[in-house]
Amino acid sequence: MNETPTADTPTADAPANGALTRRTVLVATGATAATLAVGAVASRTKDTTDTTDTTPVAAAAVCTLTREMTEGPYYLDGQYVRSDITEGKTGFPLKLTLTVVDDDTCATISNALVEIWHCDALGEYSGYVGNNGHDEPDSGTFLRGGVLTDSKGVAAITTVYPGWYIGRCVHIHVKVHVNVTLTPDGSFTGGTELHTGQLFFDEKITAKVGALSPYSANTVRRTTLAQDGIYDDGGAASGLLTLTALGSSPSAGYSGTLTLGVER
């Protein structure tokens, strides 16, 4: 059952019991990701839809563990499996490259569904438009969806740089599932959820983006990383993306990379 959205407060994304669930999740980014490795990996029997690639990520193991984070109030089941989730939404391009690995072995995991969802430039989530004070069409599906990781454990998703809503810094929600069944309508069912977390953005880059249209039309005061009640200043260990500009202006967009290790 989905969590019922609460009023626009700084704790709108907090779990009902006030405590964050913890799971050992390996996260690496940038140069750290390039140093991950696998030792000897015991052979395992796997479902055909859940394949672990025993190829080492790199030569020397440097693994950073972090907690998973709250799902928040805006999750919707049964979203589309697709590599582009923009649905024509205005905003600066964001090209995400998220790599999923086994936290015990650092081996990449193929055929894992990486699902994301986030608000648009005005801080509105599809299915809940109006909660951030802006009136716009609501498809119920924009800026939601995910893809299966490839043979190297990589999920590539195209979206737009998120906006913000009251009480939260700019972020993207993410889930990792295995053994899902793809459905004829382009969605998925079943499977096992291995990780729920959030992706965060460099504050200096967000400030530049937020000063430009269409983000500057967001009438809600922006919460910074330092002010956020969920982000714990843990850098990549807490989901901070490595962002690379795609051009000379923020409007050209960014690429964002992160390696997520999940507990099997």
PDB file of C-alpha atoms in Angstrom:
ATOM      1  CA  MET A   1       0.000   0.000   0.000  1.00  0.00           C
ATOM      2  CA  ASN A   2       1.312   3.441  -0.904  1.00  0.00           C
ATOM      3  CA  GLU A   3       2.059   5.937   1.830  1.00  0.00           C
ATOM      4  CA  THR A   4      -0.584   8.669   1.952  1.00  0.00           C
ATOM      5  CA  PRO A   5       0.848  12.090   1.007  1.00  0.00           C
ATOM      6  CA  THR A   6       1.056  14.443   3.934  1.00  0.00           C
ATOM      7  CA  ALA A   7       0.918  18.232   4.099  1.00  0.00           C
ATOM      8  CA  ASP A   8       3.798  20.246   2.633  1.00  0.00           C
ATOM      9  CA  THR A   9       6.138  20.134   5.596  1.00  0.00           C
ATOM     10  CA  PRO A  10       9.903  19.653   5.952  1.00  0.00           C
ATOM     11  CA  THR A  11       9.216  16.082   7.132  1.00  0.00           C
ATOM     12  CA  ALA A  12       6.929  15.079   4.268  1.00  0.00           C
ATOM     13  CA  ASP A  13       9.340  12.351   3.139  1.00  0.00           C
ATOM     14  CA  ALA A  14       9.975  10.904   6.601  1.00  0.00           C
ATOM     15  CA  PRO A  15       8.801   7.356   7.418  1.00  0.00           C
ATOM     16  CA  ALA A  16       5.777   7.109   9.681  1.00  0.00           C
ATOM     17  CA  ASN A  17       7.798   5.669  12.542  1.00  0.00           C
ATOM     18  CA  GLY A  18      10.423   8.416  12.265  1.00  0.00           C
ATOM     19  CA  ALA A  19      13.301   5.965  11.735  1.00  0.00           C
ATOM     20  CA  LEU A  20      15.143   5.196   8.524  1.00  0.00           C
ATOM     21  CA  THR A  21      15.474   1.547   7.564  1.00  0.00           C
ATOM     22  CA  ARG A  22      19.119   0.462   7.274  1.00  0.00           C
ATOM     23  CA  ARG A  23      20.611  -1.965   4.791  1.00  0.00           C
ATOM     24  CA  THR A  24      24.240  -2.387   3.807  1.00  0.00           C
ATOM     25  CA  VAL A  25      24.415  -0.733   0.411  1.00  0.00           C
ATOM     26  CA  LEU A  26      27.660  -0.133  -1.412  1.00  0.00           C
ATOM     27  CA  VAL A  27      27.894   3.173  -3.209  1.00  0.00           C
ATOM     28  CA  ALA A  28      30.776   4.505  -5.244  1.00  0.00           C
ATOM     29  CA  THR A  29      31.191   7.258  -7.768  1.00  0.00           C
ATOM     30  CA  GLY A  30      33.772   8.887  -9.978  1.00  0.00           C
ATOM     31  CA  ALA A  31      37.309   7.671  -9.267  1.00  0.00           C
ATOM     32  CA  THR A  32      36.059   5.418  -6.474  1.00  0.00           C
ATOM     33  CA  ALA A  33      33.918   3.420  -8.890  1.00  0.00           C
ATOM     34  CA  ALA A  34      36.972   2.820 -11.039  1.00  0.00           C
ATOM     35  CA  THR A  35      38.744   1.044  -8.187  1.00  0.00           C
ATOM     36  CA  LEU A  36      36.059  -1.471  -7.256  1.00  0.00           C
ATOM     37  CA  ALA A  37      36.956  -5.116  -7.686  1.00  0.00           C
ATOM     38  CA  VAL A  38      35.865  -8.643  -7.083  1.00  0.00           C
ATOM     39  CA  GLY A  39      37.866 -11.459  -5.552  1.00  0.00           C
ATOM     40  CA  ALA A  40      37.007 -15.046  -6.238  1.00  0.00           C
ATOM     41  CA  VAL A  41      33.253 -15.278  -6.772  1.00  0.00           C
ATOM     42  CA  ALA A  42      31.535 -18.536  -5.966  1.00  0.00           C
ATOM     43  CA  SER A  43      29.230 -19.797  -8.667  1.00  0.00           C
ATOM     44  CA  ARG A  44      25.542 -19.431  -7.909  1.00  0.00           C
ATOM     45  CA  THR A  45      22.317 -20.713  -9.379  1.00  0.00           C
ATOM     46  CA  LYS A  46      20.373 -17.725 -10.677  1.00  0.00           C
ATOM     47  CA  ASP A  47      16.920 -17.134 -12.102  1.00  0.00           C
ATOM     48  CA  THR A  48      17.187 -16.274 -15.791  1.00  0.00           C
ATOM     49  CA  THR A  49      15.835 -12.810 -15.052  1.00  0.00           C
ATOM     50  CA  ASP A  50      18.361 -12.151 -12.287  1.00  0.00           C
ATOM     51  CA  THR A  51      21.911 -12.599 -13.524  1.00  0.00           C
ATOM     52  CA  THR A  52      25.083 -11.753 -11.648  1.00  0.00           C
ATOM     53  CA  ASP A  53      28.079 -10.975 -13.828  1.00  0.00           C
ATOM     54  CA  THR A  54      31.176 -12.198 -11.994  1.00  0.00           C
ATOM     55  CA  THR A  55      33.460  -9.925 -13.992  1.00  0.00           C
ATOM     56  CA  PRO A  56      35.417  -7.635 -11.626  1.00  0.00           C
ATOM     57  CA  VAL A  57      34.501  -3.950 -11.795  1.00  0.00           C
ATOM     58  CA  ALA A  58      38.199  -3.065 -11.386  1.00  0.00           C
ATOM     59  CA  ALA A  59      41.412  -4.179  -9.754  1.00  0.00           C
ATOM     60  CA  ALA A  60      41.356  -3.050  -6.119  1.00  0.00           C
ATOM     61  CA  ALA A  61      38.389  -3.243  -3.765  1.00  0.00           C
ATOM     62  CA  VAL A  62      37.342   0.113  -2.307  1.00  0.00           C
ATOM     63  CA  CYS A  63      33.777  -0.275  -1.056  1.00  0.00           C
ATOM     64  CA  THR A  64      31.767   2.388   0.747  1.00  0.00           C
ATOM     65  CA  LEU A  65      28.687   1.304   2.682  1.00  0.00           C
ATOM     66  CA  THR A  66      25.660   3.523   3.202  1.00  0.00           C
ATOM     67  CA  ARG A  67      22.099   3.327   4.474  1.00  0.00           C
ATOM     68  CA  GLU A  68      19.080   3.178   2.244  1.00  0.00           C
ATOM     69  CA  MET A  69      16.613   6.061   2.475  1.00  0.00           C
ATOM     70  CA  THR A  70      12.890   6.626   2.772  1.00  0.00           C
ATOM     71  CA  GLU A  71      10.562   5.931  -0.154  1.00  0.00           C
ATOM     72  CA  GLY A  72       8.630   9.109   0.547  1.00  0.00           C
ATOM     73  CA  PRO A  73       4.942   9.797  -0.064  1.00  0.00           C
ATOM     74  CA  TYR A  74       4.886  10.004  -3.864  1.00  0.00           C
ATOM     75  CA  TYR A  75       5.650   6.465  -5.080  1.00  0.00           C
ATOM     76  CA  LEU A  76       3.238   4.876  -7.573  1.00  0.00           C
ATOM     77  CA  ASP A  77       3.245   1.171  -8.471  1.00  0.00           C
ATOM     78  CA  GLY A  78       3.360  -0.221 -11.979  1.00  0.00           C
ATOM     79  CA  GLN A  79       5.240   2.481 -13.863  1.00  0.00           C
ATOM     80  CA  TYR A  80       6.630   2.064 -17.375  1.00  0.00           C
ATOM     81  CA  VAL A  81       9.865   0.305 -18.250  1.00  0.00           C
ATOM     82  CA  ARG A  82      11.487   2.891 -20.509  1.00  0.00           C
ATOM     83  CA  SER A  83      14.809   4.660 -20.919  1.00  0.00           C
ATOM     84  CA  ASP A  84      13.344   8.163 -21.376  1.00  0.00           C
ATOM     85  CA  ILE A  85      10.888   9.303 -18.701  1.00  0.00           C
ATOM     86  CA  THR A  86      10.570  12.991 -19.631  1.00  0.00           C
ATOM     87  CA  GLU A  87       7.215  12.865 -21.495  1.00  0.00           C
ATOM     88  CA  GLY A  88       8.055  16.267 -22.967  1.00  0.00           C
ATOM     89  CA  LYS A  89       8.534  17.932 -19.580  1.00  0.00           C
ATOM     90  CA  THR A  90      10.525  21.162 -19.780  1.00  0.00           C
ATOM     91  CA  GLY A  91      13.815  21.271 -17.949  1.00  0.00           C
ATOM     92  CA  PHE A  92      17.526  20.809 -18.493  1.00  0.00           C
ATOM     93  CA  PRO A  93      18.546  17.357 -19.781  1.00  0.00           C
ATOM     94  CA  LEU A  94      19.858  14.843 -17.264  1.00  0.00           C
ATOM     95  CA  LYS A  95      21.524  11.649 -18.490  1.00  0.00           C
ATOM     96  CA  LEU A  96      21.788   9.149 -15.626  1.00  0.00           C
ATOM     97  CA  THR A  97      24.166   6.198 -15.662  1.00  0.00           C
ATOM     98  CA  LEU A  98      23.543   4.011 -12.613  1.00  0.00           C
ATOM     99  CA  THR A  99      25.518   0.803 -12.104  1.00  0.00           C
ATOM    100  CA  VAL A 100      24.193  -1.960  -9.845  1.00  0.00           C
ATOM    101  CA  VAL A 101      26.618  -4.312  -8.069  1.00  0.00           C
ATOM    102  CA  ASP A 102      26.419  -7.014  -5.423  1.00  0.00           C
ATOM    103  CA  ASP A 103      27.633  -5.521  -2.144  1.00  0.00           C
ATOM    104  CA  ASP A 104      29.283  -8.790  -1.072  1.00  0.00           C
ATOM    105  CA  THR A 105      31.326  -9.379  -4.214  1.00  0.00           C
ATOM    106  CA  CYS A 106      31.241  -6.095  -6.158  1.00  0.00           C
ATOM    107  CA  ALA A 107      30.095  -8.151  -9.163  1.00  0.00           C
ATOM    108  CA  THR A 108      27.766  -6.282 -11.510  1.00  0.00           C
ATOM    109  CA  ILE A 109      24.123  -7.384 -11.647  1.00  0.00           C
ATOM    110  CA  SER A 110      22.390  -7.542 -15.009  1.00  0.00           C
ATOM    111  CA  ASN A 111      18.617  -7.575 -15.563  1.00  0.00           C
ATOM    112  CA  ALA A 112      17.971  -5.612 -12.386  1.00  0.00           C
ATOM    113  CA  LEU A 113      15.231  -3.034 -12.799  1.00  0.00           C
ATOM    114  CA  VAL A 114      16.393   0.433 -11.724  1.00  0.00           C
ATOM    115  CA  GLU A 115      13.297   2.568 -11.187  1.00  0.00           C
ATOM    116  CA  ILE A 116      13.332   6.320 -10.535  1.00  0.00           C
ATOM    117  CA  TRP A 117      10.776   9.039  -9.890  1.00  0.00           C
ATOM    118  CA  HIS A 118      11.069  12.741  -9.119  1.00  0.00           C
ATOM    119  CA  CYS A 119       9.319  16.098  -9.347  1.00  0.00           C
ATOM    120  CA  ASP A 120       9.388  18.459 -12.318  1.00  0.00           C
ATOM    121  CA  ALA A 121      10.908  21.945 -12.506  1.00  0.00           C
ATOM    122  CA  LEU A 122       7.996  23.358 -10.500  1.00  0.00           C
ATOM    123  CA  GLY A 123       8.278  20.732  -7.779  1.00  0.00           C
ATOM    124  CA  GLU A 124       5.222  18.743  -8.837  1.00  0.00           C
ATOM    125  CA  TYR A 125       5.034  14.940  -8.956  1.00  0.00           C
ATOM    126  CA  SER A 126       2.899  13.185 -11.548  1.00  0.00           C
ATOM    127  CA  GLY A 127      -0.198  11.800  -9.886  1.00  0.00           C
ATOM    128  CA  TYR A 128      -0.022  14.531  -7.226  1.00  0.00           C
ATOM    129  CA  VAL A 129       0.096  17.771  -9.231  1.00  0.00           C
ATOM    130  CA  GLY A 130      -0.946  20.732  -7.116  1.00  0.00           C
ATOM    131  CA  ASN A 131       0.742  19.590  -3.910  1.00  0.00           C
ATOM    132  CA  ASN A 132       3.497  22.159  -4.472  1.00  0.00           C
ATOM    133  CA  GLY A 133       1.128  24.987  -5.363  1.00  0.00           C
ATOM    134  CA  HIS A 134       1.357  24.925  -9.159  1.00  0.00           C
ATOM    135  CA  ASP A 135      -1.399  24.138 -11.652  1.00  0.00           C
ATOM    136  CA  GLU A 136      -0.377  22.018 -14.648  1.00  0.00           C
ATOM    137  CA  PRO A 137      -1.526  18.939 -16.611  1.00  0.00           C
ATOM    138  CA  ASP A 138      -1.044  15.637 -14.794  1.00  0.00           C
ATOM    139  CA  SER A 139      -0.461  12.483 -16.835  1.00  0.00           C
ATOM    140  CA  GLY A 140       0.146  10.399 -13.726  1.00  0.00           C
ATOM    141  CA  THR A 141       3.307   9.034 -15.343  1.00  0.00           C
ATOM    142  CA  PHE A 142       5.687  11.890 -16.201  1.00  0.00           C
ATOM    143  CA  LEU A 143       9.185  11.626 -14.709  1.00  0.00           C
ATOM    144  CA  ARG A 144       8.556   8.040 -13.590  1.00  0.00           C
ATOM    145  CA  GLY A 145       9.907   4.759 -14.906  1.00  0.00           C
ATOM    146  CA  GLY A 146      12.974   2.607 -15.155  1.00  0.00           C
ATOM    147  CA  VAL A 147      15.082   0.208 -17.183  1.00  0.00           C
ATOM    148  CA  LEU A 148      16.748  -3.166 -16.811  1.00  0.00           C
ATOM    149  CA  THR A 149      20.500  -3.095 -16.305  1.00  0.00           C
ATOM    150  CA  ASP A 150      22.574  -4.360 -19.207  1.00  0.00           C
ATOM    151  CA  SER A 151      25.235  -7.078 -19.156  1.00  0.00           C
ATOM    152  CA  LYS A 152      27.586  -4.677 -17.341  1.00  0.00           C
ATOM    153  CA  GLY A 153      25.038  -3.803 -14.673  1.00  0.00           C
ATOM    154  CA  VAL A 154      24.356  -0.358 -16.134  1.00  0.00           C
ATOM    155  CA  ALA A 155      20.989   1.405 -16.271  1.00  0.00           C
ATOM    156  CA  ALA A 156      20.930   4.466 -18.553  1.00  0.00           C
ATOM    157  CA  ILE A 157      17.944   6.758 -18.038  1.00  0.00           C
ATOM    158  CA  THR A 158      17.151  10.104 -19.652  1.00  0.00           C
ATOM    159  CA  THR A 159      15.190  12.655 -17.651  1.00  0.00           C
ATOM    160  CA  VAL A 160      15.398  16.341 -16.690  1.00  0.00           C
ATOM    161  CA  TYR A 161      17.132  18.022 -13.786  1.00  0.00           C
ATOM    162  CA  PRO A 162      14.580  17.933 -10.933  1.00  0.00           C
ATOM    163  CA  GLY A 163      13.056  20.959  -9.297  1.00  0.00           C
ATOM    164  CA  TRP A 164      12.192  21.150  -5.603  1.00  0.00           C
ATOM    165  CA  TYR A 165       9.238  21.215  -3.267  1.00  0.00           C
ATOM    166  CA  ILE A 166       8.706  22.562   0.210  1.00  0.00           C
ATOM    167  CA  GLY A 167      10.983  21.119   2.878  1.00  0.00           C
ATOM    168  CA  ARG A 168      13.245  19.014   0.632  1.00  0.00           C
ATOM    169  CA  CYS A 169      16.434  19.593  -1.331  1.00  0.00           C
ATOM    170  CA  VAL A 170      16.637  18.593  -4.993  1.00  0.00           C
ATOM    171  CA  HIS A 171      16.643  14.793  -5.226  1.00  0.00           C
ATOM    172  CA  ILE A 172      15.568  11.723  -7.192  1.00  0.00           C
ATOM    173  CA  HIS A 173      14.038   8.607  -5.658  1.00  0.00           C
ATOM    174  CA  VAL A 174      15.383   5.223  -6.758  1.00  0.00           C
ATOM    175  CA  LYS A 175      14.474   1.579  -6.288  1.00  0.00           C
ATOM    176  CA  VAL A 176      16.306  -1.549  -7.453  1.00  0.00           C
ATOM    177  CA  HIS A 177      14.274  -4.698  -8.158  1.00  0.00           C
ATOM    178  CA  VAL A 178      15.275  -8.154  -9.400  1.00  0.00           C
ATOM    179  CA  ASN A 179      13.250 -10.954 -11.016  1.00  0.00           C
ATOM    180  CA  VAL A 180      10.511  -8.633 -12.280  1.00  0.00           C
ATOM    181  CA  THR A 181       8.098  -9.704 -15.027  1.00  0.00           C
ATOM    182  CA  LEU A 182       7.642  -7.298 -17.922  1.00  0.00           C
ATOM    183  CA  THR A 183       4.005  -6.814 -18.953  1.00  0.00           C
ATOM    184  CA  PRO A 184       2.486  -6.256 -22.420  1.00  0.00           C
ATOM    185  CA  ASP A 185       1.497  -2.684 -21.527  1.00  0.00           C
ATOM    186  CA  GLY A 186       5.154  -1.700 -21.027  1.00  0.00           C
ATOM    187  CA  SER A 187       5.153  -1.933 -17.248  1.00  0.00           C
ATOM    188  CA  PHE A 188       6.328  -4.614 -14.792  1.00  0.00           C
ATOM    189  CA  THR A 189       5.040  -6.733 -11.946  1.00  0.00           C
ATOM    190  CA  GLY A 190       6.437  -8.939  -9.186  1.00  0.00           C
ATOM    191  CA  GLY A 191      10.090  -9.347  -8.365  1.00  0.00           C
ATOM    192  CA  THR A 192      12.035  -8.546  -5.225  1.00  0.00           C
ATOM    193  CA  GLU A 193      12.893  -5.040  -4.102  1.00  0.00           C
ATOM    194  CA  LEU A 194      16.554  -4.885  -3.035  1.00  0.00           C
ATOM    195  CA  HIS A 195      17.064  -1.194  -2.429  1.00  0.00           C
ATOM    196  CA  THR A 196      15.193   2.061  -1.893  1.00  0.00           C
ATOM    197  CA  GLY A 197      17.248   5.233  -1.843  1.00  0.00           C
ATOM    198  CA  GLN A 198      17.654   8.776  -3.103  1.00  0.00           C
ATOM    199  CA  LEU A 199      20.052  10.545  -5.453  1.00  0.00           C
ATOM    200  CA  PHE A 200      21.319  14.035  -4.621  1.00  0.00           C
ATOM    201  CA  PHE A 201      22.837  16.959  -6.507  1.00  0.00           C
ATOM    202  CA  ASP A 202      25.779  19.280  -5.957  1.00  0.00           C
ATOM    203  CA  GLU A 203      24.509  22.470  -4.334  1.00  0.00           C
ATOM    204  CA  LYS A 204      26.573  24.827  -6.529  1.00  0.00           C
ATOM    205  CA  ILE A 205      25.166  23.266  -9.689  1.00  0.00           C
ATOM    206  CA  THR A 206      21.616  23.305  -8.352  1.00  0.00           C
ATOM    207  CA  ALA A 207      21.934  27.017  -7.526  1.00  0.00           C
ATOM    208  CA  LYS A 208      22.941  27.759 -11.137  1.00  0.00           C
ATOM    209  CA  VAL A 209      20.097  25.641 -12.513  1.00  0.00           C
ATOM    210  CA  GLY A 210      17.545  27.127 -10.125  1.00  0.00           C
ATOM    211  CA  ALA A 211      18.299  30.665 -11.230  1.00  0.00           C
ATOM    212  CA  LEU A 212      17.223  29.946 -14.812  1.00  0.00           C
ATOM    213  CA  SER A 213      13.869  29.314 -16.504  1.00  0.00           C
ATOM    214  CA  PRO A 214      11.847  27.114 -16.110  1.00  0.00           C
ATOM    215  CA  TYR A 215      13.176  26.448 -12.585  1.00  0.00           C
ATOM    216  CA  SER A 216      13.078  30.106 -11.589  1.00  0.00           C
ATOM    217  CA  ALA A 217       9.273  29.986 -11.937  1.00  0.00           C
ATOM    218  CA  ASN A 218       9.081  27.636  -8.940  1.00  0.00           C
ATOM    219  CA  THR A 219       7.534  29.829  -6.251  1.00  0.00           C
ATOM    220  CA  VAL A 220       8.546  27.583  -3.341  1.00  0.00           C
ATOM    221  CA  ARG A 221      11.624  28.445  -1.274  1.00  0.00           C
ATOM    222  CA  ARG A 222      14.382  25.940  -2.048  1.00  0.00           C
ATOM    223  CA  THR A 223      15.841  23.781   0.729  1.00  0.00           C
ATOM    224  CA  THR A 224      19.612  23.252   0.396  1.00  0.00           C
ATOM    225  CA  LEU A 225      21.535  20.030   0.951  1.00  0.00           C
ATOM    226  CA  ALA A 226      22.740  21.346   4.302  1.00  0.00           C
ATOM    227  CA  GLN A 227      19.176  22.113   5.384  1.00  0.00           C
ATOM    228  CA  ASP A 228      17.648  18.855   4.195  1.00  0.00           C
ATOM    229  CA  GLY A 229      16.337  16.444   6.806  1.00  0.00           C
ATOM    230  CA  ILE A 230      17.106  13.286   4.790  1.00  0.00           C
ATOM    231  CA  TYR A 231      20.512  13.925   3.201  1.00  0.00           C
ATOM    232  CA  ASP A 232      23.217  13.426   5.849  1.00  0.00           C
ATOM    233  CA  ASP A 233      26.191  15.148   4.191  1.00  0.00           C
ATOM    234  CA  GLY A 234      27.697  11.766   3.358  1.00  0.00           C
ATOM    235  CA  GLY A 235      28.682  12.569  -0.228  1.00  0.00           C
ATOM    236  CA  ALA A 236      28.653   9.617  -2.598  1.00  0.00           C
ATOM    237  CA  ALA A 237      28.074   7.343   0.390  1.00  0.00           C
ATOM    238  CA  SER A 238      24.652   8.970   0.724  1.00  0.00           C
ATOM    239  CA  GLY A 239      23.756   9.084  -2.969  1.00  0.00           C
ATOM    240  CA  LEU A 240      25.461  12.270  -4.149  1.00  0.00           C
ATOM    241  CA  LEU A 241      25.774  12.021  -7.929  1.00  0.00           C
ATOM    242  CA  THR A 242      28.895  12.857  -9.880  1.00  0.00           C
ATOM    243  CA  LEU A 243      27.657  15.521 -12.299  1.00  0.00           C
ATOM    244  CA  THR A 244      29.356  16.475 -15.562  1.00  0.00           C
ATOM    245  CA  ALA A 245      28.206  19.411 -17.685  1.00  0.00           C
ATOM    246  CA  LEU A 246      27.042  18.531 -21.194  1.00  0.00           C
ATOM    247  CA  GLY A 247      27.791  22.026 -22.487  1.00  0.00           C
ATOM    248  CA  SER A 248      28.924  25.509 -21.556  1.00  0.00           C
ATOM    249  CA  SER A 249      25.564  26.523 -20.080  1.00  0.00           C
ATOM    250  CA  PRO A 250      23.427  24.795 -17.419  1.00  0.00           C
ATOM    251  CA  SER A 251      20.620  24.636 -19.980  1.00  0.00           C
ATOM    252  CA  ALA A 252      22.694  22.110 -21.964  1.00  0.00           C
ATOM    253  CA  GLY A 253      22.185  19.689 -19.111  1.00  0.00           C
ATOM    254  CA  TYR A 254      24.303  17.247 -17.149  1.00  0.00           C
ATOM    255  CA  SER A 255      25.276  13.618 -16.948  1.00  0.00           C
ATOM    256  CA  GLY A 256      24.989  11.983 -13.541  1.00  0.00           C
ATOM    257  CA  THR A 257      26.746   8.792 -12.483  1.00  0.00           C
ATOM    258  CA  LEU A 258      26.660   6.589  -9.403  1.00  0.00           C
ATOM    259  CA  THR A 259      27.337   2.949  -8.542  1.00  0.00           C
ATOM    260  CA  LEU A 260      24.815   1.319  -6.218  1.00  0.00           C
ATOM    261  CA  GLY A 261      25.669  -1.897  -4.422  1.00  0.00           C
ATOM    262  CA  VAL A 262      22.705  -3.859  -3.133  1.00  0.00           C
ATOM    263  CA  GLU A 263      22.389  -6.600  -0.534  1.00  0.00           C
ATOM    264  CA  ARG A 264      21.242  -9.891  -2.062  1.00  0.00           C
TER     265      ARG A 264
END
